[in-house]
Amino acid sequence: MLKRTPLYQAHSDMGAKLVDFGGWEMPLHYGSQIEEHHQVRRDCGMFDVSHMQVLDIRGKDSRNFLSHLVANNVDKLRAPGKALYSAMLNADGGVIDDLIIYYMDESWFRIVVNAGTAEKDIAWMEQQATGFSVEISPKRDLAMIAVQGPNAREKVWEALPGSKELTESLIPFSAVEMGTMFVARTGYTGEDGFEIMIPARAAPFFWATLAEKGVKPIGLGARDTLRLEAGMNLYGQDMDETVSPLEAGLAWTVDLKSERDFIGKTALLSKPVKSQLAGLLLLDRGVLRSHQKVSTSHGEGEITSGSFSPTLEQSIALARIPKEVATGEEVRVLVRDKLLRAKVVKYPFARNGKSLI
Amino acid sequence: MNIPGNLKYTASHEWVRLEDDGTVTVGITDHAQSLLGDMVFVETPEVGRKVSKGEECAVVESVKAASDVYAPISGEVIAINVDLDGSPEKINEDAFSAWMFKMKPDNASDLGALLDAAAYQSVVESESH
């Protein structure tokens, strides 16, 4: 039996094509994935991301515990509401999950983890919490709705009376509590907008109100092409427990400068970095897909995420290739028995409505 | 479900129209396009290529996945729909008018093995259970 979010009925009513996504029955699209993609880049759209798991870390050792647990440095979190993106590593330096940590106060940090890894993450955190005075509480009663796009904030302000005053001054990558809700200026699309946590029982009404204000529902299909264009990693595809964050394009999130020790640090420092995550732009006609083999001047690589980019109107990919390969090199990708030409590019490919290529 | 009665079908979701001059026109069904989602790329066969029944002879790629299109009969490819090149979304808009290629059959008797609308409907229903 697939798990359903509090918005399942709303998706059905809106004509969603529902699919099994990591054990959850989720909307893939509501008609056209490409139109939904453009809708977010050009105006705004809403996503049900209630399958993601919210966790609260409470207790006097919260900061020290997180400092030990994750690869990014939680000491960057000083202003209440500030968010931090980080990988959580195992002792070998592989990525257990990627997550966002919101700092509320010294005895309360809120974390959002991926749906498919949530149970594993919680078990790992519980295991690592030994010796720390912290309490880890999964908030299973919270739904989450992301509203993304250049007009997203305006639409949320229309749909949620009183929210403008509280959230207008929120800087990107920060959050604020609003009664039983929690509003964060974060997302997974490369557009401005909010991710809003809301009690499950109130979620259908909020979703319906946003729809009344003209906000279109967006499925997981467009969510994937939006995040790929924005150059954001997807756990399980672009990295997993066998991959170092330093070879997954996440070096910017790993704090190796401070004296602080964290799980996986020793392993990261002892292993040579051999690969990089690079952007690919397909020059020939076709579509890049994950697991296709890439041939470069410095050896073989593999596509980790690939799709058609609606913004660029050509195929793009993230690929793990030898670290010596330079931006601009033309590589070959094996696509359905044919070797197609692709160019190594810096990503993100598109953000804020515009192509960056 | 949209399954026109005047067409023939294959279990691999191609539709086939028998033309008055003995040639056939081939596309993919509305059911197939709805499973694949938004089309972004169509690779059609070369005109003049000889294909055997069941041979892969075209590819449709959607945002979601790539899918082979199979020759419904043995014969020669005599025309391709060049409009799909720049507008693959026409398959999503109207799968039964967005034809992919035309063939001249080797044996007219092959046509008898194709499915009629009722038989194709059973195929689709059996897949969804």
CSV table of C-alpha atoms in Angstrom, one decimal:
chain,number,residue,atom,x,y,z
A,1,MET,CA,0.0,0.0,0.0
A,2,LEU,CA,1.5,3.3,-1.1
A,3,LYS,CA,1.6,6.2,1.4
A,4,ARG,CA,-0.5,9.2,0.7
A,5,THR,CA,-0.1,12.8,1.7
A,6,PRO,CA,-2.9,14.9,3.1
A,7,LEU,CA,-3.3,16.4,-0.5
A,8,TYR,CA,-3.9,13.1,-2.2
A,9,GLN,CA,-7.6,13.8,-2.8
A,10,ALA,CA,-6.8,17.3,-4.1
A,11,HIS,CA,-4.3,15.8,-6.6
A,12,SER,CA,-6.9,13.2,-7.8
A,13,ASP,CA,-9.5,16.0,-8.2
A,14,MET,CA,-7.1,18.1,-10.2
A,15,GLY,CA,-6.5,15.3,-12.7
A,16,ALA,CA,-3.0,14.3,-11.6
A,17,LYS,CA,-1.3,11.3,-13.0
A,18,LEU,CA,-0.2,9.6,-9.8
A,19,VAL,CA,2.8,7.4,-9.6
A,20,ASP,CA,4.8,5.4,-7.0
A,21,PHE,CA,7.6,7.7,-5.8
A,22,GLY,CA,9.7,6.0,-3.2
A,23,GLY,CA,6.6,4.3,-1.7
A,24,TRP,CA,4.5,7.5,-1.9
A,25,GLU,CA,1.6,7.9,-4.3
A,26,MET,CA,2.5,11.3,-5.8
A,27,PRO,CA,1.5,13.5,-8.7
A,28,LEU,CA,3.9,13.1,-11.7
A,29,HIS,CA,2.0,15.8,-13.6
A,30,TYR,CA,-1.5,17.3,-14.0
A,31,GLY,CA,-1.5,17.2,-17.8
A,32,SER,CA,1.8,18.5,-19.3
A,33,GLN,CA,5.1,18.3,-17.5
A,34,ILE,CA,6.7,20.9,-19.8
A,35,GLU,CA,3.9,23.4,-19.4
A,36,GLU,CA,4.2,23.0,-15.6
A,37,HIS,CA,8.0,23.6,-15.9
A,38,HIS,CA,7.5,26.9,-17.8
A,39,GLN,CA,4.7,27.9,-15.4
A,40,VAL,CA,7.2,27.9,-12.5
A,41,ARG,CA,10.0,29.7,-14.5
A,42,ARG,CA,7.6,32.3,-15.8
A,43,ASP,CA,4.9,32.8,-13.1
A,44,CYS,CA,4.5,30.4,-10.2
A,45,GLY,CA,3.3,27.0,-9.2
A,46,MET,CA,2.8,24.9,-6.1
A,47,PHE,CA,4.2,21.5,-5.2
A,48,ASP,CA,3.1,19.0,-2.6
A,49,VAL,CA,6.3,18.0,-0.9
A,50,SER,CA,4.6,16.6,2.2
A,51,HIS,CA,6.4,13.3,1.6
A,52,MET,CA,9.6,15.0,2.8
A,53,GLN,CA,10.3,14.5,6.5
A,54,VAL,CA,10.5,17.4,9.0
A,55,LEU,CA,12.5,16.7,12.1
A,56,ASP,CA,13.0,18.8,15.2
A,57,ILE,CA,16.2,18.7,17.1
A,58,ARG,CA,15.7,20.0,20.6
A,59,GLY,CA,17.9,20.2,23.7
A,60,LYS,CA,20.9,22.1,25.0
A,61,ASP,CA,23.4,20.1,23.0
A,62,SER,CA,21.6,20.7,19.7
A,63,ARG,CA,24.3,22.8,18.1
A,64,ASN,CA,27.2,20.5,19.2
A,65,PHE,CA,25.3,17.4,18.0
A,66,LEU,CA,24.7,18.9,14.6
A,67,SER,CA,28.3,20.1,14.4
A,68,HIS,CA,29.3,16.4,14.8
A,69,LEU,CA,26.6,15.0,12.6
A,70,VAL,CA,26.8,17.0,9.3
A,71,ALA,CA,29.6,18.1,6.9
A,72,ASN,CA,28.7,21.8,6.6
A,73,ASN,CA,29.4,24.0,9.6
A,74,VAL,CA,26.4,24.8,11.7
A,75,ASP,CA,28.4,27.7,13.2
A,76,LYS,CA,27.4,29.6,10.1
A,77,LEU,CA,23.9,29.6,11.7
A,78,ARG,CA,23.8,32.5,14.1
A,79,ALA,CA,20.7,34.5,13.0
A,80,PRO,CA,17.4,32.9,14.0
A,81,GLY,CA,15.6,31.5,11.0
A,82,LYS,CA,18.8,31.0,8.9
A,83,ALA,CA,19.0,27.9,6.9
A,84,LEU,CA,22.0,25.7,5.9
A,85,TYR,CA,22.3,23.0,3.2
A,86,SER,CA,24.5,20.1,4.2
A,87,ALA,CA,25.3,16.5,3.5
A,88,MET,CA,25.2,14.0,6.3
A,89,LEU,CA,28.1,11.5,5.9
A,90,ASN,CA,28.9,8.0,7.1
A,91,ALA,CA,32.3,7.2,8.6
A,92,ASP,CA,33.6,6.4,5.0
A,93,GLY,CA,32.7,9.8,3.8
A,94,GLY,CA,29.7,8.6,1.7
A,95,VAL,CA,26.5,10.7,1.7
A,96,ILE,CA,23.7,9.2,3.8
A,97,ASP,CA,21.4,12.1,2.8
A,98,ASP,CA,21.4,15.8,2.0
A,99,LEU,CA,19.3,18.0,4.1
A,100,ILE,CA,18.4,21.5,5.2
A,101,ILE,CA,18.9,22.7,8.7
A,102,TYR,CA,17.0,25.7,10.0
A,103,TYR,CA,18.3,27.4,13.1
A,104,MET,CA,15.5,28.7,15.3
A,105,ASP,CA,17.3,29.1,18.7
A,106,GLU,CA,20.0,27.3,20.6
A,107,SER,CA,17.6,24.6,21.8
A,108,TRP,CA,15.7,24.2,18.5
A,109,PHE,CA,17.0,23.3,15.1
A,110,ARG,CA,14.6,22.1,12.4
A,111,ILE,CA,15.7,19.7,9.7
A,112,VAL,CA,14.1,18.6,6.4
A,113,VAL,CA,15.3,15.3,4.9
A,114,ASN,CA,14.4,13.3,1.8
A,115,ALA,CA,11.3,11.1,1.8
A,116,GLY,CA,13.0,7.9,0.7
A,117,THR,CA,15.8,8.1,3.3
A,118,ALA,CA,13.8,9.5,6.2
A,119,GLU,CA,13.7,6.3,8.3
A,120,LYS,CA,17.3,5.5,7.7
A,121,ASP,CA,18.3,9.1,8.6
A,122,ILE,CA,16.3,9.0,11.9
A,123,ALA,CA,17.9,5.7,12.9
A,124,TRP,CA,21.4,7.1,12.1
A,125,MET,CA,20.8,10.3,14.0
A,126,GLU,CA,19.4,8.4,17.0
A,127,GLN,CA,22.6,6.3,17.0
A,128,GLN,CA,24.9,9.3,16.7
A,129,ALA,CA,23.0,11.2,19.5
A,130,THR,CA,24.5,9.0,22.2
A,131,GLY,CA,26.2,11.3,24.7
A,132,PHE,CA,24.4,14.5,23.6
A,133,SER,CA,21.5,16.0,25.4
A,134,VAL,CA,19.2,16.2,22.4
A,135,GLU,CA,15.8,15.0,21.4
A,136,ILE,CA,15.1,14.0,17.8
A,137,SER,CA,11.4,14.4,16.9
A,138,PRO,CA,10.0,13.5,13.5
A,139,LYS,CA,7.0,15.9,12.8
A,140,ARG,CA,4.8,13.4,11.0
A,141,ASP,CA,1.8,15.7,11.4
A,142,LEU,CA,3.2,18.4,9.1
A,143,ALA,CA,2.4,18.7,5.4
A,144,MET,CA,4.7,20.8,3.2
A,145,ILE,CA,3.8,22.9,0.2
A,146,ALA,CA,6.4,24.7,-2.0
A,147,VAL,CA,5.2,27.7,-3.9
A,148,GLN,CA,7.9,28.7,-6.4
A,149,GLY,CA,8.4,31.1,-9.3
A,150,PRO,CA,8.9,34.9,-9.8
A,151,ASN,CA,5.3,35.6,-8.5
A,152,ALA,CA,5.3,33.0,-5.8
A,153,ARG,CA,5.7,35.3,-2.8
A,154,GLU,CA,2.9,37.6,-4.0
A,155,LYS,CA,0.5,34.7,-4.4
A,156,VAL,CA,1.3,33.3,-0.9
A,157,TRP,CA,0.7,36.8,0.6
A,158,GLU,CA,-2.7,36.9,-1.2
A,159,ALA,CA,-3.6,33.4,0.0
A,160,LEU,CA,-2.4,33.8,3.6
A,161,PRO,CA,-3.7,36.9,5.4
A,162,GLY,CA,-1.0,38.4,7.6
A,163,SER,CA,1.8,36.6,6.0
A,164,LYS,CA,3.2,39.5,4.1
A,165,GLU,CA,4.1,41.5,7.2
A,166,LEU,CA,5.9,38.5,8.6
A,167,THR,CA,7.7,37.2,5.5
A,168,GLU,CA,8.4,40.2,3.3
A,169,SER,CA,11.7,40.9,4.9
A,170,LEU,CA,12.8,37.2,5.0
A,171,ILE,CA,16.1,37.0,3.1
A,172,PRO,CA,16.7,34.0,0.8
A,173,PHE,CA,17.5,30.8,2.7
A,174,SER,CA,15.8,31.7,5.9
A,175,ALA,CA,12.6,30.9,7.7
A,176,VAL,CA,10.1,32.2,10.2
A,177,GLU,CA,7.4,30.7,12.3
A,178,MET,CA,3.8,31.8,11.7
A,179,GLY,CA,1.5,30.4,14.3
A,180,THR,CA,1.3,26.6,13.5
A,181,MET,CA,2.9,27.2,10.2
A,182,PHE,CA,6.6,27.6,9.2
A,183,VAL,CA,7.5,29.7,6.2
A,184,ALA,CA,10.9,29.3,4.6
A,185,ARG,CA,12.3,31.2,1.6
A,186,THR,CA,13.9,28.1,0.2
A,187,GLY,CA,13.1,25.7,-2.7
A,188,TYR,CA,14.3,23.2,-5.2
A,189,THR,CA,13.6,25.0,-8.5
A,190,GLY,CA,16.1,27.8,-8.9
A,191,GLU,CA,13.3,30.3,-8.5
A,192,ASP,CA,12.3,32.6,-5.7
A,193,GLY,CA,9.5,31.4,-3.4
A,194,PHE,CA,8.5,29.7,-0.2
A,195,GLU,CA,8.4,26.3,1.3
A,196,ILE,CA,5.6,26.2,3.8
A,197,MET,CA,5.1,23.6,6.5
A,198,ILE,CA,1.5,23.4,7.7
A,199,PRO,CA,-0.4,21.0,10.0
A,200,ALA,CA,-1.7,18.2,7.8
A,201,ARG,CA,-5.4,18.9,8.6
A,202,ALA,CA,-5.0,22.5,7.3
A,203,ALA,CA,-3.1,21.6,4.2
A,204,PRO,CA,-6.0,20.9,1.8
A,205,PHE,CA,-7.7,24.2,2.6
A,206,PHE,CA,-4.4,26.2,2.0
A,207,TRP,CA,-3.8,24.3,-1.2
A,208,ALA,CA,-7.3,25.1,-2.4
A,209,THR,CA,-6.9,28.7,-1.5
A,210,LEU,CA,-3.7,28.9,-3.5
A,211,ALA,CA,-5.5,27.3,-6.4
A,212,GLU,CA,-8.3,29.9,-6.1
A,213,LYS,CA,-5.6,32.6,-6.4
A,214,GLY,CA,-4.5,31.1,-9.7
A,215,VAL,CA,-1.5,29.1,-8.5
A,216,LYS,CA,-1.2,26.0,-10.7
A,217,PRO,CA,-0.3,22.6,-9.2
A,218,ILE,CA,3.1,21.2,-10.4
A,219,GLY,CA,4.1,17.6,-10.4
A,220,LEU,CA,7.3,15.8,-9.5
A,221,GLY,CA,8.2,15.5,-13.2
A,222,ALA,CA,8.6,19.3,-13.6
A,223,ARG,CA,10.2,19.4,-10.1
A,224,ASP,CA,13.0,17.2,-11.5
A,225,THR,CA,13.6,19.2,-14.6
A,226,LEU,CA,13.5,22.5,-12.6
A,227,ARG,CA,16.1,21.3,-10.1
A,228,LEU,CA,18.3,19.8,-12.8
A,229,GLU,CA,18.3,23.1,-14.7
A,230,ALA,CA,19.1,24.8,-11.4
A,231,GLY,CA,22.0,22.4,-10.9
A,232,MET,CA,20.7,21.0,-7.6
A,233,ASN,CA,21.6,17.4,-6.7
A,234,LEU,CA,19.1,14.7,-6.3
A,235,TYR,CA,19.9,12.1,-3.6
A,236,GLY,CA,20.0,8.6,-4.9
A,237,GLN,CA,21.0,9.8,-8.4
A,238,ASP,CA,23.8,12.3,-8.1
A,239,MET,CA,25.1,11.0,-4.8
A,240,ASP,CA,24.6,8.2,-2.4
A,241,GLU,CA,26.4,6.3,0.4
A,242,THR,CA,29.1,5.2,-2.0
A,243,VAL,CA,29.9,8.7,-3.2
A,244,SER,CA,32.0,11.4,-1.6
A,245,PRO,CA,30.4,14.9,-1.5
A,246,LEU,CA,33.7,16.1,-2.9
A,247,GLU,CA,33.0,14.1,-6.1
A,248,ALA,CA,29.3,15.0,-6.2
A,249,GLY,CA,29.6,18.8,-6.7
A,250,LEU,CA,29.1,19.4,-3.0
A,251,ALA,CA,32.6,20.6,-2.0
A,252,TRP,CA,31.1,24.0,-1.3
A,253,THR,CA,28.9,22.5,1.5
A,254,VAL,CA,31.8,20.6,3.2
A,255,ASP,CA,33.7,22.5,5.8
A,256,LEU,CA,37.3,21.2,5.8
A,257,LYS,CA,38.7,24.5,7.0
A,258,SER,CA,37.7,24.7,10.6
A,259,GLU,CA,39.3,22.6,13.4
A,260,ARG,CA,35.9,21.0,14.0
A,261,ASP,CA,35.6,17.2,13.6
A,262,PHE,CA,32.5,15.7,12.0
A,263,ILE,CA,31.5,12.2,10.9
A,264,GLY,CA,33.3,11.3,7.7
A,265,LYS,CA,35.9,14.1,7.8
A,266,THR,CA,38.9,11.8,8.4
A,267,ALA,CA,37.8,9.6,5.4
A,268,LEU,CA,37.4,12.7,3.2
A,269,LEU,CA,40.9,13.9,4.0
A,270,SER,CA,42.5,10.6,3.4
A,271,LYS,CA,40.9,9.8,0.0
A,272,PRO,CA,42.1,11.4,-3.2
A,273,VAL,CA,39.4,13.2,-5.2
A,274,LYS,CA,39.3,11.6,-8.7
A,275,SER,CA,36.0,12.7,-10.1
A,276,GLN,CA,33.9,15.8,-10.5
A,277,LEU,CA,30.3,16.4,-11.1
A,278,ALA,CA,30.0,18.4,-14.3
A,279,GLY,CA,27.3,19.8,-16.5
A,280,LEU,CA,26.7,18.4,-20.0
A,281,LEU,CA,24.9,20.0,-22.9
A,282,LEU,CA,24.0,17.6,-25.7
A,283,LEU,CA,25.0,18.9,-29.1
A,284,ASP,CA,23.4,16.2,-31.2
A,285,ARG,CA,19.7,15.3,-31.2
A,286,GLY,CA,18.5,13.0,-28.5
A,287,VAL,CA,18.0,12.9,-24.7
A,288,LEU,CA,20.6,12.3,-22.0
A,289,ARG,CA,19.5,9.9,-19.2
A,290,SER,CA,21.0,8.7,-16.0
A,291,HIS,CA,23.5,5.8,-16.2
A,292,GLN,CA,24.6,6.6,-19.8
A,293,LYS,CA,28.4,6.2,-20.2
A,294,VAL,CA,30.5,9.2,-21.0
A,295,SER,CA,33.9,9.1,-22.8
A,296,THR,CA,36.3,12.0,-22.1
A,297,SER,CA,39.9,12.8,-22.9
A,298,HIS,CA,40.8,11.5,-19.4
A,299,GLY,CA,38.7,8.4,-19.2
A,300,GLU,CA,35.2,7.2,-18.6
A,301,GLY,CA,32.4,8.8,-16.7
A,302,GLU,CA,28.6,8.3,-16.2
A,303,ILE,CA,25.6,10.5,-16.3
A,304,THR,CA,23.9,10.8,-12.9
A,305,SER,CA,20.9,12.9,-13.9
A,306,GLY,CA,19.8,13.7,-17.5
A,307,SER,CA,16.7,15.0,-19.1
A,308,PHE,CA,15.3,17.4,-21.6
A,309,SER,CA,15.6,21.0,-20.5
A,310,PRO,CA,12.4,22.9,-21.3
A,311,THR,CA,14.2,26.3,-20.8
A,312,LEU,CA,17.1,25.5,-23.1
A,313,GLU,CA,15.1,23.3,-25.4
A,314,GLN,CA,17.9,20.8,-25.5
A,315,SER,CA,19.1,17.9,-23.4
A,316,ILE,CA,21.2,18.5,-20.3
A,317,ALA,CA,22.8,16.3,-17.7
A,318,LEU,CA,24.9,16.1,-14.6
A,319,ALA,CA,27.7,13.6,-15.1
A,320,ARG,CA,30.4,12.2,-12.8
A,321,ILE,CA,33.6,12.4,-15.0
A,322,PRO,CA,37.4,12.5,-14.3
A,323,LYS,CA,38.3,15.7,-12.5
A,324,GLU,CA,40.9,16.6,-15.1
A,325,VAL,CA,38.3,17.2,-17.8
A,326,ALA,CA,38.0,20.9,-18.5
A,327,THR,CA,34.9,23.0,-19.1
A,328,GLY,CA,34.3,23.4,-22.8
A,329,GLU,CA,35.7,19.9,-23.7
A,330,GLU,CA,33.6,17.9,-26.2
A,331,VAL,CA,32.8,14.5,-24.9
A,332,ARG,CA,30.9,11.5,-26.2
A,333,VAL,CA,27.8,9.9,-24.6
A,334,LEU,CA,26.5,6.5,-25.4
A,335,VAL,CA,22.8,7.1,-26.1
A,336,ARG,CA,20.9,4.0,-27.2
A,337,ASP,CA,23.8,2.4,-29.2
A,338,LYS,CA,24.9,5.8,-30.6
A,339,LEU,CA,27.8,8.0,-29.6
A,340,LEU,CA,26.5,11.5,-29.4
A,341,ARG,CA,28.5,14.7,-28.9
A,342,ALA,CA,28.1,16.7,-25.7
A,343,LYS,CA,29.9,19.7,-24.3
A,344,VAL,CA,31.1,20.0,-20.7
A,345,VAL,CA,29.6,23.2,-19.2
A,346,LYS,CA,29.5,24.9,-15.8
A,347,TYR,CA,26.1,24.6,-14.2
A,348,PRO,CA,23.5,25.8,-13.1
A,349,PHE,CA,21.9,25.7,-16.6
A,350,ALA,CA,19.0,28.0,-15.8
A,351,ARG,CA,17.8,30.0,-12.8
A,352,ASN,CA,15.3,32.9,-12.2
A,353,GLY,CA,13.6,32.3,-15.5
A,354,LYS,CA,16.7,32.6,-17.7
A,355,SER,CA,19.2,30.3,-19.4
A,356,LEU,CA,22.7,30.6,-18.0
A,357,ILE,CA,24.3,28.7,-20.9
B,1,MET,CA,-10.1,5.7,-23.9
B,2,ASN,CA,-9.6,6.9,-27.4
B,3,ILE,CA,-9.3,4.0,-29.8
B,4,PRO,CA,-10.7,4.8,-33.3
B,5,GLY,CA,-12.6,1.9,-34.9
B,6,ASN,CA,-11.3,2.6,-38.4
B,7,LEU,CA,-7.6,1.8,-37.5
B,8,LYS,CA,-5.7,-1.4,-36.8
B,9,TYR,CA,-3.3,-1.8,-33.9
B,10,THR,CA,-0.3,-3.8,-32.5
B,11,ALA,CA,0.2,-5.0,-29.0
B,12,SER,CA,3.2,-2.7,-28.8
B,13,HIS,CA,0.9,0.3,-29.1
B,14,GLU,CA,1.4,1.3,-32.8
B,15,TRP,CA,-1.7,2.3,-34.8
B,16,VAL,CA,-1.9,1.4,-38.5
B,17,ARG,CA,-4.1,2.9,-41.2
B,18,LEU,CA,-4.7,0.9,-44.3
B,19,GLU,CA,-4.7,3.3,-47.3
B,20,ASP,CA,-6.6,2.9,-50.5
B,21,ASP,CA,-3.4,2.5,-52.5
B,22,GLY,CA,-2.3,-0.5,-50.5
B,23,THR,CA,0.2,1.3,-48.3
B,24,VAL,CA,0.0,1.8,-44.5
B,25,THR,CA,0.4,4.8,-42.3
B,26,VAL,CA,1.9,4.2,-38.8
B,27,GLY,CA,1.9,6.1,-35.5
B,28,ILE,CA,1.7,5.5,-31.8
B,29,THR,CA,-1.6,5.3,-29.9
B,30,ASP,CA,-3.1,7.8,-27.6
B,31,HIS,CA,-2.7,5.4,-24.8
B,32,ALA,CA,1.1,5.1,-25.6
B,33,GLN,CA,1.5,8.9,-25.6
B,34,SER,CA,-0.3,9.3,-22.4
B,35,LEU,CA,2.0,6.7,-20.7
B,36,LEU,CA,5.1,8.5,-22.0
B,37,GLY,CA,4.1,12.1,-21.3
B,38,ASP,CA,5.4,15.2,-23.1
B,39,MET,CA,7.3,14.2,-26.3
B,40,VAL,CA,10.6,16.0,-26.8
B,41,PHE,CA,12.2,14.1,-29.6
B,42,VAL,CA,11.2,11.7,-32.4
B,43,GLU,CA,13.7,9.7,-34.5
B,44,THR,CA,12.1,8.5,-37.7
B,45,PRO,CA,13.5,5.8,-40.0
B,46,GLU,CA,15.1,6.5,-43.3
B,47,VAL,CA,13.0,6.5,-46.4
B,48,GLY,CA,13.8,3.4,-48.4
B,49,ARG,CA,14.7,1.2,-45.4
B,50,LYS,CA,13.4,-2.3,-45.5
B,51,VAL,CA,12.1,-3.5,-42.1
B,52,SER,CA,10.8,-6.7,-40.8
B,53,LYS,CA,7.6,-7.0,-38.7
B,54,GLY,CA,8.5,-6.3,-35.1
B,55,GLU,CA,11.8,-4.6,-35.9
B,56,GLU,CA,12.7,-1.4,-34.1
B,57,CYS,CA,12.4,1.4,-36.6
B,58,ALA,CA,11.7,4.6,-34.8
B,59,VAL,CA,12.2,6.1,-31.4
B,60,VAL,CA,10.1,8.5,-29.4
B,61,GLU,CA,11.6,10.2,-26.4
B,62,SER,CA,9.5,12.0,-23.8
B,63,VAL,CA,10.7,13.9,-20.8
B,64,LYS,CA,10.2,10.7,-18.9
B,65,ALA,CA,11.7,8.0,-21.1
B,66,ALA,CA,12.7,6.7,-24.5
B,67,SER,CA,10.5,4.2,-26.3
B,68,ASP,CA,11.0,2.1,-29.4
B,69,VAL,CA,8.5,2.1,-32.2
B,70,TYR,CA,8.2,-1.2,-34.0
B,71,ALA,CA,7.4,-2.0,-37.6
B,72,PRO,CA,3.8,-3.4,-37.5
B,73,ILE,CA,4.4,-5.4,-40.7
B,74,SER,CA,7.3,-6.2,-43.0
B,75,GLY,CA,7.9,-3.9,-45.9
B,76,GLU,CA,9.6,-0.7,-47.0
B,77,VAL,CA,9.5,2.7,-45.4
B,78,ILE,CA,8.2,5.1,-48.2
B,79,ALA,CA,7.6,8.3,-46.3
B,80,ILE,CA,8.2,10.0,-42.9
B,81,ASN,CA,6.4,12.8,-41.2
B,82,VAL,CA,9.0,15.6,-41.1
B,83,ASP,CA,6.6,17.8,-39.2
B,84,LEU,CA,7.4,15.8,-36.0
B,85,ASP,CA,11.0,16.9,-36.2
B,86,GLY,CA,10.4,20.3,-34.8
B,87,SER,CA,7.0,19.6,-33.2
B,88,PRO,CA,7.1,16.3,-31.4
B,89,GLU,CA,4.3,17.6,-29.1
B,90,LYS,CA,1.9,16.9,-32.0
B,91,ILE,CA,1.9,13.3,-30.8
B,92,ASN,CA,0.6,14.4,-27.4
B,93,GLU,CA,-2.0,16.7,-29.0
B,94,ASP,CA,-3.4,14.2,-31.4
B,95,ALA,CA,-1.7,10.8,-31.5
B,96,PHE,CA,-3.9,9.5,-34.3
B,97,SER,CA,-3.2,12.3,-36.7
B,98,ALA,CA,0.5,12.7,-35.9
B,99,TRP,CA,1.6,9.8,-38.1
B,100,MET,CA,5.3,8.8,-38.0
B,101,PHE,CA,6.0,6.8,-41.2
B,102,LYS,CA,4.3,5.2,-44.1
B,103,MET,CA,5.2,1.7,-45.4
B,104,LYS,CA,4.6,-0.4,-48.5
B,105,PRO,CA,3.8,-3.9,-47.2
B,106,ASP,CA,5.8,-7.0,-48.5
B,107,ASN,CA,2.7,-9.2,-48.1
B,108,ALA,CA,-0.8,-7.8,-47.9
B,109,SER,CA,-1.6,-10.9,-45.8
B,110,ASP,CA,0.4,-9.5,-42.9
B,111,LEU,CA,-2.3,-7.0,-42.4
B,112,GLY,CA,-4.7,-9.6,-41.3
B,113,ALA,CA,-2.6,-10.3,-38.2
B,114,LEU,CA,-3.1,-6.7,-36.8
B,115,LEU,CA,-5.5,-6.1,-34.0
B,116,ASP,CA,-8.8,-4.4,-34.4
B,117,ALA,CA,-10.0,-1.7,-32.0
B,118,ALA,CA,-11.7,-4.2,-29.6
B,119,ALA,CA,-8.7,-6.5,-29.4
B,120,TYR,CA,-6.4,-3.5,-28.8
B,121,GLN,CA,-8.7,-2.3,-26.1
B,122,SER,CA,-8.3,-5.7,-24.4
B,123,VAL,CA,-4.5,-5.4,-24.6
B,124,VAL,CA,-4.6,-2.0,-22.9
B,125,GLU,CA,-7.0,-3.2,-20.2
B,126,SER,CA,-5.0,-6.3,-19.4
B,127,GLU,CA,-1.9,-4.1,-19.0
B,128,SER,CA,-3.5,-1.8,-16.5
B,129,HIS,CA,-4.4,-4.7,-14.2
